[in-house]
Coordinates of N, CA and C in Angstrom, one line a residue:
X101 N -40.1 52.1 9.1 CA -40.2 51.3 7.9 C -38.8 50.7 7.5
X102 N -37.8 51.8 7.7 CA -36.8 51.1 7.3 C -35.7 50.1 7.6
X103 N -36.5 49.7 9.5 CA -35.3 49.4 10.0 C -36.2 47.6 10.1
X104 N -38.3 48.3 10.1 CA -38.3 46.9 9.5 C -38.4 46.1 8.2
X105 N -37.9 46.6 7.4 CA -36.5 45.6 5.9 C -35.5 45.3 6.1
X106 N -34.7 46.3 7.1 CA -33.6 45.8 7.4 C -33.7 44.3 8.4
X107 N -34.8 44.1 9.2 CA -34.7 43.3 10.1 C -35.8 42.1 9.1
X108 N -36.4 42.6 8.1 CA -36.9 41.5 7.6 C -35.5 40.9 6.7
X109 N -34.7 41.6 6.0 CA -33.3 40.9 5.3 C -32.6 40.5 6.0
X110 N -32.6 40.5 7.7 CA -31.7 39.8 7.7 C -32.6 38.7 8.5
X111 N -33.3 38.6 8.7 CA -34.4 37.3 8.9 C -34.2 36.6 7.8
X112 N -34.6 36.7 6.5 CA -34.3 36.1 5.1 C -32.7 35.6 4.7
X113 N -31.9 36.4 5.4 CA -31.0 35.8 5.0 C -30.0 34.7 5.8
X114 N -30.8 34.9 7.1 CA -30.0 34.0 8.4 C -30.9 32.6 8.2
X115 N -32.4 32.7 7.5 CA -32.9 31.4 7.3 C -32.5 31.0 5.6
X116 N -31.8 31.4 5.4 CA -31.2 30.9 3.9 C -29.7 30.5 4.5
X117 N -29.1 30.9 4.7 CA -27.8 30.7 5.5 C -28.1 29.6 6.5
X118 N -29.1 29.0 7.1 CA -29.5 28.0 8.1 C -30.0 27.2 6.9
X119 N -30.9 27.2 6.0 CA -31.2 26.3 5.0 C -29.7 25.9 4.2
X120 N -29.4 26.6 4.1 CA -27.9 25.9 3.0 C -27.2 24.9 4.3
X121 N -26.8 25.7 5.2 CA -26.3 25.1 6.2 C -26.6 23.0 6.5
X122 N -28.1 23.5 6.6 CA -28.5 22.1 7.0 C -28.4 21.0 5.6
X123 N -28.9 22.0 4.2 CA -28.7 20.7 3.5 C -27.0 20.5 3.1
X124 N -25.9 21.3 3.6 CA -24.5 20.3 3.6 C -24.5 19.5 4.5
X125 N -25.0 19.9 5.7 CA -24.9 18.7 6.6 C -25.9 17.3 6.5
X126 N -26.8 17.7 5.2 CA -27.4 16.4 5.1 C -26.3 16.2 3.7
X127 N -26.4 16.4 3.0 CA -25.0 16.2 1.9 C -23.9 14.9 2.7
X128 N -23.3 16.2 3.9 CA -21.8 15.1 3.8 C -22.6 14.0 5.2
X129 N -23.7 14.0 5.0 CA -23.8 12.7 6.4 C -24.4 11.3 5.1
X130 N -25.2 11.9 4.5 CA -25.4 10.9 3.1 C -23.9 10.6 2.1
X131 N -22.5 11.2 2.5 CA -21.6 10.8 2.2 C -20.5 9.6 2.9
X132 N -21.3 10.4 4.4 CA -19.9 9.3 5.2 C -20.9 8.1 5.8
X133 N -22.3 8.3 5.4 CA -23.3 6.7 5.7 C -22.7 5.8 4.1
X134 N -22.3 6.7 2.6 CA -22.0 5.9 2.0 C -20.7 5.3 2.2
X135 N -19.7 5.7 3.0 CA -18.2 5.2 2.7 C -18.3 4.0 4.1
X136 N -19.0 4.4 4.6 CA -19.5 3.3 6.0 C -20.1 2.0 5.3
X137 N -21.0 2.4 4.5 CA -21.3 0.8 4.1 C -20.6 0.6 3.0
X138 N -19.5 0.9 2.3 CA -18.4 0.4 1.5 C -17.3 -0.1 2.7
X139 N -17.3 0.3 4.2 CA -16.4 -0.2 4.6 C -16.4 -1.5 5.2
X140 N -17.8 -1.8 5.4 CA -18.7 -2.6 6.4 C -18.9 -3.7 5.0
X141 N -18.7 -3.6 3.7 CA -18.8 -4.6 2.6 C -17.6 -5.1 2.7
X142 N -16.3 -4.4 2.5 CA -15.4 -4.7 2.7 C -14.8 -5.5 4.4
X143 N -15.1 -5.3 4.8 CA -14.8 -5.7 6.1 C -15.6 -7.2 6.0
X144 N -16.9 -6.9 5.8 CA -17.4 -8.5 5.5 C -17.3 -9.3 4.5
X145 N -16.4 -8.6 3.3 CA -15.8 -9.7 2.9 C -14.1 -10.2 3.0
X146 N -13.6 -9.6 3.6 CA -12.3 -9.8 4.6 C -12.7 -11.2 5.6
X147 N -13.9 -10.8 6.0 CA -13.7 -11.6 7.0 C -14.4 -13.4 6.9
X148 N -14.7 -13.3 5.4 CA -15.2 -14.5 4.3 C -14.2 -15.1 4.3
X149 N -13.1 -14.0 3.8 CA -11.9 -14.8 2.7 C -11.3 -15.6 4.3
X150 N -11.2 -14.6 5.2 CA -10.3 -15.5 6.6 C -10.9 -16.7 6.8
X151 N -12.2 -16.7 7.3 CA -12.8 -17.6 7.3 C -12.8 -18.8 6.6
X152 N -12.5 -18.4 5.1 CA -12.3 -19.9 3.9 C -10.7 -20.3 4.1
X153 N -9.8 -19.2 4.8 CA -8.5 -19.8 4.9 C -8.4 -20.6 6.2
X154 N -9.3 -20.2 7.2 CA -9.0 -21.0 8.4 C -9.7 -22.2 8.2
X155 N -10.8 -22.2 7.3 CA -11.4 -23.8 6.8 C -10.5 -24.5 6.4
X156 N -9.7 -23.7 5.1 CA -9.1 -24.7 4.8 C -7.4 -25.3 5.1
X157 N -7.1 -24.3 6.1 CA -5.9 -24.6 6.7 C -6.6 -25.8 8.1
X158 N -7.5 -26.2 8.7 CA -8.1 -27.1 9.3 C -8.1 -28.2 8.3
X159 N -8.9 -28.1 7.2 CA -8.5 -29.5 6.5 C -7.4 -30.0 6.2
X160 N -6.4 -29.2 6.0 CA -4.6 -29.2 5.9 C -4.1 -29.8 6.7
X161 N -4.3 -29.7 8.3 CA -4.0 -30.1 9.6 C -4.9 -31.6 9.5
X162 N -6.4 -31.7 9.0 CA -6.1 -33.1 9.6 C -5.9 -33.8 8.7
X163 N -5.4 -33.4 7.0 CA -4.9 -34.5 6.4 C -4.0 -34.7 6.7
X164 N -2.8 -33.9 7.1 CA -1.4 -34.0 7.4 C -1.9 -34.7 8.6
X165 N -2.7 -35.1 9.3 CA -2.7 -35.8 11.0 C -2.2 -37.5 10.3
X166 N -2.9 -38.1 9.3 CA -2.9 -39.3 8.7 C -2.1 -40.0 8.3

């Protein structure tokens, strides 16, 4: 009897120790999917602003061609 409590406690506490476990690892993966799409905002508007510079350094070139 006593050795099965002992083997039910530590059943109970290796699946509480596996439950905590898994929800940090959903924690920090719901952390670094959020800093991903802050980087991926960022990035795509980086690559707006270049874009409106290379537009408008082209119109610069061909009014200067005139």
């Amino acid at each position: 009897m006593f050795f099965a409590k002992v083997r039910a406690y530590d059943e109970a506490r290796s699946l509480s120790s596996e439950k905590l476990s898994q929800s940090l690892h959903e924690q920090q993966l719901k952390e670094v999917k959020a800093r991903l799409q802050d980087v991926q905002a960022k990035a795509s508007e980086e690559a707006s602003e270049i874009q409106s510079v290379m537009d408008e350094l082209e119109h610069v070139r061909k009014i200067s061609q005139y």
